[in-house]
Each structure stands twice: as structure tokens, then as C-alpha cells.
Short mmCIF file of C-alpha atoms in Angstrom, two decimals:
data_model
loop_
_atom_site.label_atom_id
_atom_site.label_comp_id
_atom_site.label_asym_id
_atom_site.label_seq_id
_atom_site.Cartn_x
_atom_site.Cartn_y
_atom_site.Cartn_z
CA MET A 1 37.98 12.00 -15.53
CA ASN A 2 35.77 15.07 -15.12
CA ASN A 3 32.32 15.28 -13.53
CA LEU A 4 30.48 15.14 -16.84
CA SER A 5 32.31 11.95 -17.85
CA ILE A 6 31.56 10.37 -14.49
CA LEU A 7 27.89 11.33 -14.79
CA ARG A 8 27.62 9.97 -18.32
CA ASN A 9 29.36 6.70 -17.40
CA THR A 10 27.28 6.32 -14.23
CA LEU A 11 24.08 6.60 -16.25
CA ARG A 12 25.40 4.15 -18.86
CA VAL A 13 26.68 1.51 -16.44
CA PHE A 14 23.60 1.57 -14.22
CA GLY A 15 21.36 1.81 -17.29
CA ILE A 16 22.86 -1.41 -18.63
CA ALA A 17 22.54 -3.04 -15.20
CA PHE A 18 18.85 -2.05 -15.07
CA ILE A 19 18.27 -3.46 -18.56
CA LEU A 20 19.87 -6.72 -17.35
CA ILE A 21 17.59 -6.92 -14.31
CA ILE A 22 16.04 -10.24 -15.41
CA PRO A 23 19.27 -12.26 -15.38
CA MET A 24 20.42 -10.38 -12.26
CA MET A 25 17.26 -11.49 -10.44
CA LYS A 26 17.37 -15.04 -11.80
CA LEU A 27 21.11 -15.64 -11.22
CA ASP A 28 21.16 -14.31 -7.67
CA PRO A 29 23.15 -16.60 -5.37
CA LEU A 30 23.26 -14.19 -2.39
CA GLY A 31 19.67 -13.00 -2.47
CA GLY A 32 20.77 -9.45 -3.22
CA TRP A 33 18.55 -8.74 -6.21
CA ALA A 34 15.37 -10.83 -5.92
CA TRP A 35 12.99 -10.85 -2.96
CA SER A 36 11.68 -14.06 -1.50
CA PRO A 37 9.40 -15.74 -1.89
CA GLY A 38 9.44 -15.09 -5.61
CA GLN A 39 6.23 -13.61 -6.96
CA TRP A 40 6.10 -13.53 -10.74
CA GLU A 41 3.63 -10.61 -10.87
CA TYR A 42 5.95 -8.40 -8.79
CA GLU A 43 9.04 -9.55 -10.66
CA MET A 44 7.51 -8.83 -14.07
CA MET A 45 6.38 -5.37 -12.94
CA ILE A 46 9.75 -4.38 -11.44
CA GLN A 47 11.62 -5.80 -14.43
CA GLY A 48 9.51 -3.77 -16.85
CA VAL A 49 9.96 -0.56 -14.87
CA TYR A 50 13.72 -1.00 -14.45
CA MET A 51 14.35 -2.06 -18.03
CA THR A 52 12.51 1.05 -19.25
CA LEU A 53 14.40 3.23 -16.77
CA GLY A 54 17.69 1.71 -17.96
CA VAL A 55 16.98 2.51 -21.60
CA MET A 56 16.07 6.08 -20.68
CA MET A 57 19.23 6.44 -18.59
CA ILE A 58 21.36 5.42 -21.56
CA ILE A 59 19.56 7.92 -23.79
CA ALA A 60 19.97 10.69 -21.17
CA SER A 61 23.67 9.87 -20.75
CA LYS A 62 24.42 11.59 -24.07
CA GLU A 63 23.37 15.01 -22.70
CA PRO A 64 22.67 14.52 -18.98
CA VAL A 65 22.66 18.23 -18.09
CA GLN A 66 19.92 18.84 -20.66
CA HIS A 67 17.98 15.96 -19.10
CA TYR A 68 18.60 17.17 -15.55
CA MET A 69 15.00 16.65 -14.34
CA PHE A 70 15.12 13.01 -15.40
CA VAL A 71 18.53 12.55 -13.75
CA TRP A 72 17.21 14.10 -10.52
CA PHE A 73 14.26 11.68 -10.74
CA VAL A 74 16.76 8.81 -10.97
CA VAL A 75 18.64 10.19 -7.95
CA TRP A 76 15.66 10.75 -5.67
CA SER A 77 13.71 7.65 -6.69
CA SER A 78 16.85 5.57 -6.04
CA ILE A 79 17.21 7.08 -2.56
CA VAL A 80 13.54 6.44 -1.75
CA HIS A 81 13.56 2.93 -3.22
CA GLY A 82 16.85 2.02 -1.52
CA GLY A 83 15.62 3.40 1.81
CA ILE A 84 12.38 1.44 1.68
CA MET A 85 14.27 -1.74 0.74
CA ALA A 86 16.78 -1.19 3.55
CA TYR A 87 13.96 -0.86 6.06
CA GLN A 88 12.28 -4.00 4.72
CA ALA A 89 15.56 -5.95 4.80
CA ILE A 90 16.16 -4.88 8.41
CA ILE A 91 12.75 -6.08 9.58
CA ASP A 92 12.92 -9.35 7.58
CA ASP A 93 16.07 -11.37 8.36
CA HIS A 94 15.61 -13.43 5.18
CA GLU A 95 16.24 -10.35 3.04
CA MET A 96 19.59 -9.24 4.51
CA GLY A 97 21.34 -10.27 1.26
CA HIS A 98 19.96 -7.09 -0.30
CA PHE A 99 22.59 -5.15 1.63
CA LEU A 100 25.07 -6.84 -0.75
CA GLY A 101 23.05 -6.18 -3.91
CA ASP A 102 20.38 -3.72 -4.92
CA ILE A 103 20.38 -1.52 -1.80
CA PRO A 104 24.00 -0.30 -2.08
CA ALA A 105 23.68 -0.17 -5.89
CA LEU A 106 20.80 2.30 -5.64
CA PHE A 107 22.62 4.48 -3.11
CA ILE A 108 25.84 4.44 -5.15
CA LEU A 109 23.87 5.45 -8.24
CA ALA A 110 22.16 8.27 -6.34
CA ILE A 111 25.41 9.59 -4.86
CA LEU A 112 27.39 9.49 -8.11
CA ALA A 113 24.64 10.91 -10.30
CA GLY A 114 23.51 13.52 -7.79
CA TYR A 115 26.97 14.79 -6.92
CA THR A 116 28.24 14.99 -10.48
CA LEU A 117 25.03 16.54 -11.85
CA ARG A 118 25.10 19.16 -9.11
CA LYS A 119 28.71 20.02 -9.97
CA GLU A 120 27.84 20.28 -13.68
CA GLN A 121 24.80 22.45 -12.99
CA ALA A 122 26.92 24.77 -10.85
CA LYS A 123 29.10 25.49 -13.91
CA HIS A 124 26.15 26.79 -15.94
#
């Protein structure tokens, strides 16, 4: 599998996961996707943002190098979001389950998308 294939598949897989954020938050036995206590206003907002991001990631997966600014947004916003969540989970013992859910998912997304996009951009 080459870098472009990995980049495309990363955007597709995580895009689908982001679209499925509602069931992932609702069916969360380890506390790795939903924060407690549940707050419907926050949940609705984050679900709307992530579902939209997921759709756009799938669209960008067809030609990710052409959509490089969007992909870099996905990379850097995932690093920032994951870092903030990691800090919050460290200071709140009740949220440690996020180290088994959304925190590593965001960092994995950022690493895979960032590394493979950088390799593809270096070719051009």
C-alpha cells in the first residue's frame, strides 16, 4: 500500500467514524467517547461538527493532495483537540476512559494523515 492509498483510506475510515459519532457516544461502555456528566447541548454541538467533518473527509479522500489545506486542518485540529482532551482527562479521574477512545483516535488520525500527506506533497 502506498502513501496515497493510506491517506485516502485514513480519511475514509475516520470520516465514517466521525459520521457515526452519535452511536459511538451513546454505546460507550468504557467512557472513551462521551464526557460525563452528559450534557445534551454539548453533545449535539460536537456531533454536528464531527458529522460534517466526516462527510468532508470522505469527499476529500478522493483527491486528498488537491485538498491539502483541509487535510492539514484535520491534522492540526486533531492534535489540538486530542491534546486538550488529554489534559482534561488527566486532571479529571472520571474521564480516564478517553485514553482508550477518542484521544488516541485523534492522534492516530493526525499521525497517519500528516505523515502520508507530507510524503505525497514531497513528490510534487
